[in-house]
Structures are given as C-alpha cells and as structure tokens.
Short mmCIF file of C-alpha atoms in Angstrom, two decimals:
data_model
loop_
_atom_site.label_atom_id
_atom_site.label_comp_id
_atom_site.label_asym_id
_atom_site.label_seq_id
_atom_site.Cartn_x
_atom_site.Cartn_y
_atom_site.Cartn_z
CA MET A 1 62.64 -132.90 -66.27
CA SER A 2 60.19 -134.39 -68.55
CA ALA A 3 57.99 -131.25 -67.65
CA PHE A 4 61.06 -129.15 -68.87
CA SER A 5 61.26 -131.02 -71.66
CA ALA A 6 57.86 -130.62 -72.45
CA SER A 7 58.26 -126.84 -71.92
CA LEU A 8 60.96 -126.88 -75.06
CA ALA A 9 58.49 -128.80 -77.07
CA THR A 10 56.04 -125.11 -76.89
CA ALA A 11 58.88 -123.03 -78.87
CA GLY A 12 56.95 -124.08 -81.77
CA ARG A 13 53.21 -122.70 -80.42
CA PRO A 14 52.31 -119.16 -81.00
CA SER A 15 54.01 -117.23 -78.81
CA PRO A 16 53.21 -116.07 -75.15
CA THR A 17 50.69 -114.00 -74.59
CA LYS A 18 51.44 -110.31 -74.58
CA VAL A 19 50.93 -108.41 -71.59
CA SER A 20 50.52 -105.08 -72.06
CA VAL A 21 52.13 -103.12 -69.59
CA PRO A 22 50.19 -100.15 -67.90
CA SER A 23 51.30 -96.76 -68.61
CA SER A 24 53.00 -94.14 -65.94
CA LEU A 25 49.72 -93.51 -64.82
CA THR A 26 48.65 -96.87 -63.28
CA LEU A 27 51.91 -98.42 -63.07
CA SER A 28 52.80 -95.67 -60.19
CA ARG A 29 53.87 -97.82 -57.17
CA PRO A 30 50.32 -99.85 -57.54
CA PHE A 31 50.82 -102.94 -55.64
CA ALA A 32 51.53 -101.32 -52.03
CA THR A 33 48.75 -104.54 -50.99
CA SER A 34 50.45 -107.13 -52.36
CA PHE A 35 53.60 -105.74 -49.62
CA SER A 36 54.22 -107.80 -46.53
CA LEU A 37 56.00 -106.75 -43.58
CA PHE A 38 59.25 -109.04 -42.35
CA TRP A 39 60.25 -108.81 -38.68
CA PRO A 40 63.13 -110.52 -37.11
CA GLN A 41 62.34 -113.40 -34.06
CA THR A 42 64.59 -112.90 -31.48
CA SER A 43 64.18 -115.96 -29.43
CA ILE A 44 63.75 -119.62 -29.93
CA ALA A 45 61.40 -119.68 -27.05
CA LEU A 46 58.94 -117.73 -29.18
CA LYS A 47 58.24 -120.92 -30.90
CA ALA A 48 57.50 -123.03 -27.89
CA SER A 49 53.85 -122.83 -28.41
CA ARG A 50 53.86 -124.49 -31.34
CA LEU A 51 56.43 -127.03 -31.01
CA ARG A 52 57.88 -128.81 -28.47
CA VAL A 53 61.26 -131.29 -28.25
CA LEU A 54 60.86 -134.94 -26.86
CA GLU A 55 63.63 -136.65 -25.16
CA ASN A 56 64.50 -138.58 -28.02
CA ARG A 57 65.30 -134.80 -29.73
CA GLU A 58 62.72 -135.39 -32.32
CA VAL A 59 61.14 -132.55 -33.50
CA LEU A 60 57.07 -132.75 -33.61
CA THR A 61 54.01 -130.21 -34.13
CA GLU A 62 51.44 -129.97 -32.20
CA THR A 63 48.98 -131.34 -34.21
CA SER A 64 47.30 -134.81 -34.17
CA SER A 65 47.67 -135.83 -38.18
CA SER A 66 49.29 -139.28 -38.57
CA SER A 67 51.04 -136.96 -41.27
CA ALA A 68 53.20 -134.45 -38.67
CA ALA A 69 56.21 -133.53 -39.94
CA THR A 70 59.22 -134.69 -37.80
CA VAL A 71 62.67 -134.20 -37.50
CA ALA A 72 64.71 -136.34 -35.39
CA VAL A 73 68.55 -136.72 -34.60
CA ARG A 74 70.44 -140.02 -35.09
CA ASN A 75 73.92 -139.32 -33.35
CA GLU A 76 74.84 -143.15 -32.85
CA GLU A 77 73.72 -144.29 -36.14
CA SER A 78 77.16 -143.40 -37.67
CA LEU A 79 80.80 -143.00 -36.82
CA ASP A 80 81.26 -140.27 -38.81
CA CYS A 81 78.52 -138.21 -39.49
CA THR A 82 75.14 -136.57 -37.57
CA VAL A 83 72.16 -138.04 -39.19
CA PHE A 84 69.07 -135.75 -39.25
CA GLU A 85 66.11 -138.03 -40.21
CA VAL A 86 63.41 -135.63 -41.57
CA ARG A 87 59.98 -137.37 -42.29
CA ALA A 88 56.98 -135.00 -43.93
CA ARG A 89 54.55 -135.13 -46.65
CA ASN A 90 55.96 -135.60 -49.83
CA ARG A 91 55.52 -132.50 -52.69
CA ILE A 92 57.57 -130.64 -55.21
CA GLY A 93 60.65 -128.61 -53.64
CA LEU A 94 61.19 -130.52 -50.37
CA LEU A 95 64.13 -131.99 -50.77
CA GLN A 96 65.85 -128.30 -52.22
CA VAL A 97 64.11 -126.55 -49.48
CA ILE A 98 65.97 -129.05 -46.68
CA THR A 99 69.42 -129.17 -48.60
CA ARG A 100 69.55 -125.10 -48.78
CA VAL A 101 69.03 -125.27 -44.92
CA PHE A 102 72.12 -127.30 -44.36
CA SER A 103 73.96 -125.04 -46.92
CA VAL A 104 72.60 -122.07 -44.94
CA LEU A 105 73.69 -123.36 -42.17
CA GLY A 106 77.52 -124.41 -42.86
CA LEU A 107 77.20 -127.99 -42.97
CA LYS A 108 77.81 -130.62 -45.30
CA ILE A 109 75.82 -133.39 -46.55
CA ASP A 110 78.32 -136.37 -46.85
CA ARG A 111 75.50 -138.59 -48.01
CA ALA A 112 71.99 -139.12 -48.28
CA VAL A 113 68.83 -142.23 -48.16
CA VAL A 114 65.37 -141.89 -49.38
CA GLU A 115 62.56 -144.12 -48.68
CA PHE A 116 58.84 -143.49 -48.88
CA GLU A 117 56.06 -144.54 -46.43
CA GLY A 118 52.83 -144.40 -48.29
CA GLU A 119 52.90 -140.09 -49.02
CA LEU A 120 55.42 -140.02 -46.80
CA PHE A 121 58.85 -138.47 -47.24
CA VAL A 122 61.19 -140.09 -45.47
CA LYS A 123 65.50 -138.87 -45.69
CA LYS A 124 68.53 -139.18 -43.70
CA PHE A 125 70.93 -137.09 -44.73
CA TYR A 126 74.62 -137.93 -42.79
CA VAL A 127 76.11 -133.94 -42.26
CA THR A 128 79.15 -133.37 -41.31
CA ASP A 129 81.21 -129.59 -40.01
CA LEU A 130 82.84 -127.69 -42.83
CA ARG A 131 86.04 -130.10 -41.18
CA GLY A 132 83.88 -133.17 -41.57
CA ARG A 133 83.28 -134.12 -37.65
CA LYS A 134 80.49 -134.70 -36.68
CA ILE A 135 78.11 -132.19 -34.89
CA GLU A 136 77.79 -132.92 -31.34
CA ASP A 137 77.32 -130.06 -29.57
CA ASP A 138 73.40 -130.35 -27.87
CA GLU A 139 72.56 -127.13 -28.40
CA ASN A 140 73.85 -126.65 -32.17
CA LEU A 141 71.59 -129.91 -32.93
CA GLU A 142 68.45 -128.34 -31.25
CA ARG A 143 69.23 -125.20 -33.64
CA ILE A 144 70.19 -127.37 -36.47
CA GLN A 145 66.73 -129.10 -35.94
CA MET A 146 64.40 -126.01 -35.51
CA ALA A 147 65.50 -124.46 -39.04
CA LEU A 148 64.85 -127.66 -40.31
CA MET A 149 61.48 -127.36 -39.11
CA ASP A 150 60.48 -124.60 -39.76
CA ALA A 151 61.64 -124.73 -43.18
CA VAL A 152 59.87 -127.98 -43.28
CA GLU A 153 56.17 -126.80 -41.80
CA GLY A 154 56.93 -123.30 -43.82
CA GLY A 155 55.97 -125.15 -47.30
CA GLY A 156 59.12 -123.84 -49.21
CA HIS A 157 57.59 -120.63 -50.45
CA GLY A 158 59.91 -118.56 -48.49
CA ALA A 159 57.63 -118.12 -45.37
CA VAL A 160 60.80 -118.56 -43.50
CA ALA A 161 64.40 -117.49 -44.37
CA PRO A 162 67.02 -119.51 -42.16
CA ARG A 163 70.12 -117.66 -41.80
CA VAL A 164 73.49 -117.94 -39.78
CA GLY A 165 73.42 -115.79 -37.09
CA ASP A 166 75.63 -113.18 -35.30
CA GLY A 167 79.17 -114.37 -34.89
CA GLY A 168 78.20 -117.10 -37.18
CA ARG A 169 76.68 -119.06 -34.57
CA GLY A 170 73.16 -120.14 -34.06
CA VAL A 171 70.17 -119.78 -36.36
CA ALA A 172 67.62 -116.45 -36.77
CA PHE A 173 64.16 -116.86 -38.52
CA ARG A 174 62.06 -114.01 -40.59
CA LYS A 175 58.39 -114.48 -39.74
CA ALA A 176 55.83 -112.30 -41.31
CA GLY A 177 53.98 -110.62 -38.63
CA LEU A 178 56.28 -111.48 -35.67
CA GLY A 179 55.64 -109.58 -32.65
CA ILE A 180 53.69 -106.84 -34.01
CA ASP A 181 49.70 -106.68 -34.87
CA SER A 182 47.91 -105.88 -37.94
CA ARG A 183 47.30 -102.06 -37.13
CA ASP A 184 50.69 -101.70 -36.69
CA ARG A 185 52.20 -103.54 -39.92
CA LYS A 186 49.39 -101.76 -42.51
CA GLY A 187 50.20 -98.43 -40.31
CA LYS A 188 53.79 -99.06 -41.19
CA ALA A 189 53.27 -100.17 -44.73
CA GLU A 190 51.20 -97.39 -45.41
CA ARG A 191 54.29 -94.77 -44.02
CA MET A 192 56.85 -96.83 -46.42
CA PHE A 193 54.42 -96.38 -49.82
CA GLY A 194 53.62 -93.20 -48.85
CA LEU A 195 57.77 -92.66 -48.96
CA MET A 196 57.95 -94.27 -51.96
CA ASP A 197 54.85 -93.74 -53.99
CA GLY A 198 56.43 -91.81 -57.61
CA PHE A 199 59.45 -91.45 -59.39
CA LEU A 200 62.39 -90.08 -59.51
CA LYS A 201 62.14 -86.47 -60.97
CA ASN A 202 63.80 -86.05 -64.61
CA ASP A 203 64.01 -82.09 -64.44
CA PRO A 204 67.88 -80.78 -65.19
CA VAL A 205 67.79 -79.82 -61.27
CA SER A 206 66.73 -83.23 -60.09
CA LEU A 207 69.25 -84.77 -62.58
CA GLN A 208 72.00 -82.56 -61.55
CA LYS A 209 71.48 -83.68 -57.85
CA ASP A 210 71.36 -87.44 -58.07
CA ILE A 211 74.46 -87.41 -60.59
CA LEU A 212 76.24 -84.95 -58.07
CA ASP A 213 74.93 -87.52 -55.15
CA HIS A 214 76.47 -90.45 -56.80
CA VAL A 215 79.94 -88.60 -57.76
CA GLU A 216 80.31 -88.40 -53.74
CA PHE A 217 78.70 -91.18 -52.04
CA THR A 218 78.66 -94.21 -55.15
CA VAL A 219 82.46 -92.69 -56.54
CA ALA A 220 83.52 -91.91 -53.43
CA ARG A 221 85.28 -88.39 -55.55
CA SER A 222 84.37 -84.97 -54.13
CA ARG A 223 81.60 -83.03 -56.25
CA PHE A 224 83.88 -80.42 -56.44
CA ASN A 225 86.91 -82.31 -58.46
CA PHE A 226 85.66 -85.56 -60.75
CA ASP A 227 87.26 -86.17 -63.93
CA ASP A 228 85.14 -86.82 -67.34
CA PHE A 229 85.78 -91.25 -66.38
CA GLU A 230 84.45 -90.34 -62.97
CA ALA A 231 81.47 -88.89 -64.78
CA TYR A 232 80.70 -91.24 -66.75
CA GLN A 233 79.80 -93.48 -63.54
CA ALA A 234 78.36 -91.10 -61.66
CA LEU A 235 75.80 -90.80 -64.46
CA SER A 236 75.36 -94.04 -65.20
CA HIS A 237 74.19 -94.93 -61.72
CA SER A 238 71.83 -92.03 -61.89
CA VAL A 239 70.49 -93.50 -65.10
CA ARG A 240 70.62 -97.25 -63.38
CA ASP A 241 68.62 -95.92 -60.78
CA ARG A 242 65.52 -95.08 -62.96
CA LEU A 243 65.76 -98.18 -65.08
CA ILE A 244 65.16 -99.79 -61.41
CA GLU A 245 62.32 -98.15 -60.54
CA ARG A 246 60.70 -99.52 -63.73
CA TRP A 247 62.32 -102.81 -63.75
CA HIS A 248 60.77 -103.94 -60.06
CA ASP A 249 57.34 -102.07 -61.23
CA THR A 250 57.90 -104.81 -64.18
CA HIS A 251 58.44 -107.76 -62.47
CA ILE A 252 55.63 -106.47 -59.85
CA TYR A 253 53.19 -106.54 -62.47
CA PHE A 254 54.23 -109.83 -64.29
CA LYS A 255 54.48 -111.75 -61.14
CA LYS A 256 50.82 -110.15 -60.42
CA LYS A 257 49.61 -111.45 -63.62
CA ASP A 258 51.18 -114.42 -63.50
CA PRO A 259 50.84 -114.78 -67.72
CA LYS A 260 53.23 -117.72 -69.91
CA ARG A 261 56.88 -116.18 -69.72
CA VAL A 262 59.26 -116.49 -72.52
CA TYR A 263 63.19 -117.23 -71.63
CA PHE A 264 65.83 -116.41 -74.40
CA LEU A 265 69.01 -118.32 -73.69
CA SER A 266 72.08 -117.47 -75.17
CA LEU A 267 75.39 -118.03 -74.55
CA GLU A 268 76.65 -114.33 -76.30
CA PHE A 269 74.87 -111.43 -76.33
CA LEU A 270 76.52 -108.03 -77.98
CA MET A 271 74.51 -105.53 -76.09
CA GLY A 272 76.56 -102.15 -77.44
CA ARG A 273 76.81 -99.61 -74.90
CA SER A 274 73.85 -99.25 -72.50
CA LEU A 275 74.19 -95.45 -71.34
CA SER A 276 73.08 -93.73 -74.56
CA ASN A 277 70.37 -97.49 -75.52
CA SER A 278 69.21 -96.82 -71.93
CA VAL A 279 68.73 -92.60 -71.95
CA ILE A 280 67.54 -92.96 -75.63
CA ASN A 281 64.50 -95.40 -74.66
CA LEU A 282 63.24 -93.81 -71.25
CA GLY A 283 63.10 -90.73 -73.38
CA ILE A 284 65.31 -88.48 -71.51
CA GLN A 285 68.46 -87.87 -73.29
CA ASP A 286 67.63 -84.20 -73.96
CA GLN A 287 66.62 -83.92 -70.44
CA TYR A 288 70.99 -85.82 -69.07
CA ALA A 289 71.94 -83.56 -71.74
CA ASP A 290 71.06 -80.29 -70.49
CA ALA A 291 71.88 -81.11 -66.80
CA LEU A 292 75.48 -82.10 -67.85
CA SER A 293 75.90 -79.07 -70.37
CA GLN A 294 75.07 -77.03 -66.86
CA LEU A 295 77.88 -78.50 -64.67
CA GLY A 296 80.31 -78.32 -67.41
CA PHE A 297 80.17 -81.58 -69.40
CA GLU A 298 79.02 -83.17 -72.39
CA PHE A 299 76.70 -85.58 -72.82
CA GLU A 300 78.60 -87.33 -76.08
CA VAL A 301 81.81 -87.29 -74.52
CA LEU A 302 80.90 -89.24 -71.72
CA ALA A 303 78.92 -91.53 -73.65
CA GLU A 304 82.63 -92.15 -75.36
CA GLN A 305 84.18 -93.45 -71.56
CA GLU A 306 82.46 -96.75 -71.41
CA GLY A 307 83.32 -99.69 -72.91
CA ASP A 308 81.56 -102.15 -75.05
CA ALA A 309 80.74 -104.73 -72.66
CA ALA A 310 82.38 -108.40 -73.92
CA LEU A 311 79.57 -110.36 -73.89
CA GLY A 312 79.42 -111.43 -77.51
CA ASN A 313 81.05 -111.72 -81.18
CA GLY A 314 79.87 -110.93 -84.30
CA GLY A 315 76.53 -110.39 -85.85
CA LEU A 316 74.55 -113.48 -84.48
CA ALA A 317 75.62 -112.21 -80.39
CA ARG A 318 74.03 -108.60 -82.36
CA LEU A 319 70.88 -110.34 -83.20
CA ALA A 320 70.74 -112.10 -79.82
CA ALA A 321 70.36 -108.07 -77.79
CA CYS A 322 68.19 -106.86 -80.15
CA GLN A 323 66.13 -110.29 -79.59
CA MET A 324 65.92 -108.76 -75.76
CA ASP A 325 65.17 -105.16 -77.25
CA SER A 326 62.33 -106.24 -78.97
CA LEU A 327 61.21 -108.22 -76.63
CA ALA A 328 61.19 -105.48 -73.66
CA THR A 329 59.25 -102.52 -76.23
CA LEU A 330 56.35 -105.32 -76.86
CA ASP A 331 55.77 -105.60 -73.52
CA TYR A 332 56.64 -109.05 -73.23
CA PRO A 333 56.88 -111.02 -69.72
CA ALA A 334 60.83 -112.10 -70.72
CA TRP A 335 63.94 -113.16 -69.47
CA GLY A 336 67.55 -113.38 -70.89
CA TYR A 337 70.17 -115.85 -69.56
CA GLY A 338 73.50 -115.89 -70.48
CA LEU A 339 77.12 -116.04 -69.15
CA ARG A 340 78.91 -113.28 -67.82
CA TYR A 341 82.57 -113.48 -69.14
CA GLN A 342 85.24 -112.08 -67.37
CA TYR A 343 87.08 -111.11 -70.38
CA GLY A 344 84.79 -112.04 -73.38
CA LEU A 345 86.64 -113.10 -76.71
CA PHE A 346 89.71 -111.07 -77.22
CA ARG A 347 90.82 -107.77 -77.71
CA GLN A 348 92.27 -107.56 -81.47
CA ILE A 349 94.98 -105.30 -82.13
CA ILE A 350 97.45 -105.08 -85.52
CA MET A 351 100.84 -104.88 -85.50
CA ASP A 352 102.81 -104.91 -88.80
CA GLY A 353 99.82 -105.86 -90.90
CA PHE A 354 98.61 -108.64 -88.59
CA GLN A 355 95.96 -109.48 -86.27
CA HIS A 356 97.01 -109.80 -82.57
CA GLU A 357 94.32 -111.19 -80.17
CA GLN A 358 94.81 -109.87 -76.51
CA PRO A 359 92.58 -110.37 -73.43
CA ASP A 360 89.72 -107.82 -73.43
CA TYR A 361 90.16 -106.57 -69.72
CA TRP A 362 86.34 -104.95 -69.82
CA LEU A 363 85.72 -105.99 -66.39
CA ASN A 364 88.44 -103.74 -65.02
CA PHE A 365 86.60 -100.75 -63.99
CA GLY A 366 83.35 -102.34 -62.81
CA ASN A 367 80.43 -102.58 -64.50
CA PRO A 368 78.22 -99.93 -63.01
CA TRP A 369 74.43 -101.35 -65.26
CA GLU A 370 75.01 -104.52 -63.75
CA ILE A 371 73.70 -105.66 -60.03
CA GLU A 372 75.41 -108.71 -58.36
CA ARG A 373 73.04 -111.11 -56.43
CA VAL A 374 74.72 -113.21 -54.34
CA HIS A 375 71.67 -114.06 -53.02
CA VAL A 376 70.74 -115.80 -56.32
CA SER A 377 73.11 -119.09 -56.98
CA TYR A 378 72.88 -122.57 -58.06
CA PRO A 379 75.06 -125.25 -57.28
CA VAL A 380 76.29 -126.66 -60.65
CA LYS A 381 78.19 -130.13 -60.57
CA PHE A 382 80.37 -131.86 -62.42
CA TYR A 383 82.71 -135.46 -62.66
CA GLY A 384 82.01 -137.92 -59.58
CA THR A 385 80.86 -141.92 -59.54
CA VAL A 386 77.46 -143.86 -59.26
CA GLU A 387 77.41 -145.90 -56.06
CA GLU A 388 74.86 -148.51 -56.08
CA LYS A 389 72.77 -148.06 -52.71
CA VAL A 390 70.31 -150.52 -51.26
CA SER A 391 67.34 -149.35 -49.28
CA ASN A 392 64.39 -151.82 -48.04
CA GLY A 393 65.55 -154.32 -50.01
CA LYS A 394 66.08 -152.70 -52.80
CA LYS A 395 69.14 -151.26 -55.14
CA PHE A 396 69.02 -148.24 -56.70
CA LYS A 397 71.81 -145.78 -58.37
CA VAL A 398 73.69 -142.92 -56.65
CA TRP A 399 75.35 -140.26 -58.44
CA ILE A 400 78.15 -139.19 -56.28
CA PRO A 401 79.20 -135.10 -57.58
CA GLY A 402 83.23 -135.34 -58.00
CA GLU A 403 83.25 -130.99 -58.26
CA ALA A 404 80.93 -128.50 -57.71
CA VAL A 405 80.91 -124.87 -58.18
CA GLU A 406 78.67 -121.85 -57.87
CA ALA A 407 76.37 -120.42 -60.26
CA VAL A 408 76.02 -116.56 -59.17
CA ALA A 409 73.65 -114.26 -60.96
CA TYR A 410 74.33 -110.74 -62.42
CA ASP A 411 71.29 -108.88 -63.54
CA ASN A 412 71.28 -106.42 -66.15
CA PRO A 413 67.83 -104.13 -66.91
CA ILE A 414 66.45 -103.89 -70.20
CA PRO A 415 64.63 -100.84 -71.23
CA GLY A 416 61.34 -101.09 -73.52
CA TYR A 417 61.24 -98.22 -76.36
CA GLY A 418 58.24 -95.59 -75.48
CA THR A 419 56.81 -98.12 -72.99
CA ARG A 420 58.00 -98.87 -69.02
CA ASN A 421 58.29 -102.62 -69.59
CA THR A 422 61.89 -103.39 -68.25
CA ILE A 423 62.60 -106.57 -68.51
CA ASN A 424 65.74 -108.55 -67.01
CA LEU A 425 69.39 -110.23 -68.61
CA ARG A 426 70.37 -112.43 -65.80
CA LEU A 427 74.11 -113.31 -66.40
CA TRP A 428 75.99 -116.25 -64.27
CA ALA A 429 79.75 -116.31 -63.33
CA ALA A 430 81.01 -119.43 -62.10
CA LYS A 431 82.47 -119.25 -58.30
CA PRO A 432 83.84 -121.73 -55.95
CA SER A 433 81.68 -123.51 -53.59
CA ASN A 434 82.90 -122.06 -50.14
CA GLN A 435 83.12 -125.22 -49.06
CA CYS A 436 86.07 -126.12 -50.66
CA ASP A 437 87.86 -122.56 -50.22
CA ILE A 438 87.07 -123.06 -46.43
CA GLU A 439 88.24 -126.75 -46.00
CA SER A 440 91.40 -126.09 -47.80
CA TYR A 441 92.11 -123.20 -45.92
CA ASN A 442 91.55 -124.86 -42.86
CA THR A 443 93.71 -127.69 -43.29
CA GLY A 444 96.38 -125.19 -44.45
CA ASP A 445 96.44 -125.99 -48.02
CA TYR A 446 96.04 -123.00 -49.28
CA ILE A 447 98.17 -123.12 -52.47
CA ASN A 448 94.93 -126.00 -53.75
CA SER A 449 92.22 -123.09 -52.55
CA ILE A 450 94.11 -120.50 -55.38
CA VAL A 451 94.03 -123.85 -57.63
CA ASN A 452 90.52 -124.45 -57.05
CA ARG A 453 89.42 -120.79 -57.26
CA GLN A 454 90.95 -120.17 -60.51
CA LYS A 455 89.44 -123.78 -62.36
CA ALA A 456 86.05 -122.63 -60.82
CA GLU A 457 86.61 -119.61 -62.63
CA THR A 458 87.35 -120.49 -65.65
CA ILE A 459 84.70 -121.69 -66.65
CA SER A 460 82.99 -118.50 -67.19
CA ASN A 461 86.26 -116.46 -68.22
CA VAL A 462 86.47 -116.59 -72.21
CA LEU A 463 83.48 -116.99 -74.39
CA TYR A 464 84.41 -119.72 -77.09
CA PRO A 465 87.42 -121.13 -75.16
CA ASP A 466 89.82 -122.69 -78.05
CA ASP A 467 89.01 -127.04 -78.16
CA ARG A 468 91.80 -127.80 -80.62
CA SER A 469 92.69 -129.84 -77.49
CA TYR A 470 91.05 -132.18 -74.91
CA GLN A 471 90.91 -129.61 -72.20
CA GLY A 472 89.89 -127.17 -74.44
CA LYS A 473 86.92 -129.80 -75.48
CA GLU A 474 86.22 -130.47 -71.97
CA LEU A 475 86.33 -126.46 -70.50
CA ARG A 476 83.48 -125.98 -73.69
CA LEU A 477 80.97 -128.42 -72.64
CA LYS A 478 81.97 -127.80 -68.76
CA GLN A 479 80.66 -124.09 -70.11
CA GLN A 480 77.59 -125.21 -71.51
CA TYR A 481 76.10 -127.61 -69.05
CA PHE A 482 76.73 -124.70 -66.19
CA PHE A 483 75.13 -121.80 -68.80
CA VAL A 484 72.52 -124.83 -69.06
CA SER A 485 71.60 -125.81 -65.09
CA ALA A 486 72.03 -122.45 -63.82
CA SER A 487 69.08 -121.53 -65.65
CA CYS A 488 66.68 -124.32 -66.15
CA GLN A 489 67.40 -124.17 -61.57
CA ASP A 490 65.85 -120.59 -62.18
CA ILE A 491 63.90 -121.18 -64.33
CA ILE A 492 61.91 -124.23 -62.15
CA ARG A 493 62.52 -122.11 -58.77
CA ARG A 494 60.39 -118.87 -60.27
CA PHE A 495 57.71 -121.56 -61.76
CA LYS A 496 57.54 -122.79 -58.08
CA ASP A 497 56.98 -119.00 -56.68
CA LEU A 498 53.47 -119.27 -57.94
CA ASN A 499 52.74 -122.55 -58.64
CA ASP A 500 52.18 -125.92 -56.90
CA ASN A 501 51.21 -128.26 -60.10
CA PHE A 502 54.28 -128.86 -62.35
CA GLU A 503 51.25 -130.10 -64.72
CA LEU A 504 51.17 -126.37 -65.66
CA PHE A 505 54.55 -126.09 -66.44
CA PRO A 506 54.12 -126.00 -69.86
CA GLU A 507 51.61 -123.30 -69.69
CA LYS A 508 53.32 -120.85 -67.85
CA VAL A 509 57.51 -121.21 -69.75
CA VAL A 510 58.27 -121.14 -73.27
CA THR A 511 62.03 -121.38 -73.90
CA LEU A 512 64.33 -120.06 -77.03
CA LEU A 513 67.69 -121.48 -77.13
CA TRP A 514 69.96 -119.64 -79.54
CA ASN A 515 72.90 -121.65 -80.51
CA GLY A 516 74.64 -119.67 -81.82
CA CYS A 517 74.28 -121.04 -85.88
CA SER A 518 72.07 -119.15 -87.98
CA SER A 519 70.89 -122.31 -89.98
CA ASP A 520 69.32 -123.94 -86.58
CA LYS A 521 67.14 -120.74 -85.57
#
C-alpha cells in the first residue's frame, strides 16, 4: 500500500509522458506478432511428463532445486476443513493467484496461516466446499492440487487459466501451444490476422448493412419492421463496433509501449449522450446521416431516442467527463474509474410549482455503449473481526471480514477528437458474492438470499445517498470504500501484468482523485 501512496504523491509532479498514437496508416492492426494462440488441454495426463503425484498426495516439479514448489493435502489436520499446504518461492501476487484458483473452483477459504522459511512462502489454506463440508473425494482433491500447482508454476501472469469443466466438475487448463507445432500455430495466426486486417468501412452502403444486421441479430427485430427506438439501438451498436476497433488498438499500442499511465477517479461523470459525441469524434456523422436518410430515418430523430446516462450531477460531473474527452483527444494513456449507478441521483418533475424527485430508471432499456466484463471482478470486504493468531511462537492479528461483495466492471469506450486514441471509462457495479447466494439457496433460505443480493447492490444503486441518518452515512462510506478498493485492485493488477518490480510503481502509475469539491481540486 505504501507503493500506491507514493504514486498519489506524484500527482504534483509533471504529467505522464504523452505518447502519440500512430495514424490510421500505421495503426491498422500493427501488433499481429504479439498475438499468441491458446489451445485447451484435454487431459491431465498430458502433464505427466512434468509432474508426479506422490503417495502422500504432494505434488512436486521434477527439478532438483531445493526451492521447488509443492502443493500438499493435509486432510487429517482439521476435522471440518481440507488443508492445502502451498510451499513456493515468495513473489508479488502469489497469494492472489492461489485464492483466485479456489474461487474459480467454487471453494471457500475458511481461514489461512502464513509462514516463511527463508525465501519460501508456506501457507496453509483451510478449505471447504460451498456447503461448508470437507473435500474427501480423491479425484477432486487431485484436480485441485493440479490446478494449484499449475497456477503456482505459471507465475500468475495469465499463462494458465483454470476454469470449472463441463457440468461443474473438474478443471481444464489453457496452455500456449499445447498439442500444436509452431508452424501450424504461425499459420493459424496469419490466417486470423488476414481476416482481421483492416477496419470496418464507413461508406453509406456498408453502414446501412451494419445497421440492418444489428436490427436483426442484436435487437432481434425484423429488418422490414422496426421503429425509431430500435433503429437507435442498432445505430448505436454499429457506432460502438467502430469504437471498439480503435479501443482495442489503443490498448494494444499502450501495452506494447508501457508508458506511465494516468488514472482518473471520480464518483460522478456527466458524459452526456454518447451517439452524437462518438460520430463527431470518429468523423463519420455525415456518412451516417446519408445512410440513414436512404433507409427512411433522420439521424437527429434517432439521436433524441438516447437518454442521458445518470452517472453524475451538475458542473463538477460534466467537468470530469470533459477531462476524459481531453485525455483521449490529447493521446494520453489514461483510464477513468467511476460507479455504475442503477438510478443515478434522481429525475426531477415539477408539480403545482414544486420540485418532486423520482428514481431515474435510465438502465431500464439497457445501455448499448457499455461492455459488461463479467470476468473482471474483484472482492471488496467489509466489517468483520480481528483475531489473534500464533505461528512459530509469534502472535499476529488477522482480519476476518464479515461481508463481501463483488465489484464487476462495465467498460465504456471514450474516443478522442481527430485521433484514433480511444481510452476507457471503467464503471463498477456492486454484485453479491456467489458464495452467499448459493449457500442461502442450498439451505432453503430463499428470503435471505434476496436480502443479501439487495444489500450488495444497494452500494452502487444511487449517486450520493442521503446521509442524514446513520444508515445513510454508513452506506456512503461503504460506497466510497467499494469504489476505491475495486479501482486500486484493478490498477495494481494492470501494473503487475507488465512489471515484477514494485519499486517501479510510482514511475508507471499516476492517479488523480476527483473528490467533488471544487476548492480541493
């Protein structure tokens, strides 16, 4: 955390290095050589040449090094939990990699004990299934061991991706180049990028075809019978396709260059209507207007179908949105972070000369501009107790959280004007942890499962909840903590994707916190 605090101090230093994004002539899918294909491993037997399972159920690499990683099952050590003991060389992110494996496999960590033996990290995880029972099946234990071993060996950089297999049983792996030689892999990559080379066309005929395809396949309406709102939805998805092209290329380019990135955190953004802003910044408003007129629609009429995203209130929120537009236009390697409010602040109506507030159901008909990233989520924990533990004769304190929610990412491409640079605004939505829902349903406590879900989602329901009551103050504090925790976890994860040395953190990350008070900017 000290490293992150150090990066906050850099906000007063000179701005991050501005990296110019290449023009369309040089940015047309330029990074094919960095693409790697992954092929599924269909049998754990394929790893037999590298791993062996010993009689005491301890998995070892076939290396003579004294610091070889091991994973062992100690089922006899606890009456109510299965104990997995992981011994490996300590490194940044190892603990997160291990706990992620348990989460993916649908297992619950009841408690853990950490020890260090020289450079070795030794941690015992007391694990149960989601019903709180020990894992006793030998086949399942072996699969879990293999998944843990593969994750520990993989270095935590995504080379190994464990996932629950078909039917919710077992675990499958994705390993680069498995079962295919380099020539075949190169040929497949060349064919793939041959198909993807070049961008979507912007002539009226191509735009019309894209719009009608989205009418039929995205909106699921007949292309011979659709109204203005359905035409707006299809038009928005067509524009979003072109944003995503530039968005992907921008992220690939900055990942390759690895510049210092600026992260802009704000609890509110008043982005305005995305359709008009996007086609103007992409420079294709006239082409879309021409294409729509030939289909019998007017661009201005369809643009009025879009409602304002209820993500902010007033001038400060609009200024935060302008900051994002400017960062994109000036080609800065920037990311924005905010909350995806379900209702925003409120919708104002005037009755008998007085203001009345009503919920703003801006998401009732969906938001075609956002991309839900269900695979990008982080646990955020609240409440709990601090317990005293003893290890190797030394006492230490352990926080046992009392409540956990998941922060799920929703991405929104932000295009720059007169440039191909398209940056990202990542909004967090609070969702219940799967563990809570499954446990409640499995025990027949259906009412409690609904309460848990509502309690979690309340965190990101409303912008600036009323804090005149104690409950309101608590909710606002949880909302702010949830926002910062999820954003920090994402920033650190992105840094670790490209860097192993945490001392470089202040040189690669700068943050700007938009706190909603103009005097403190």
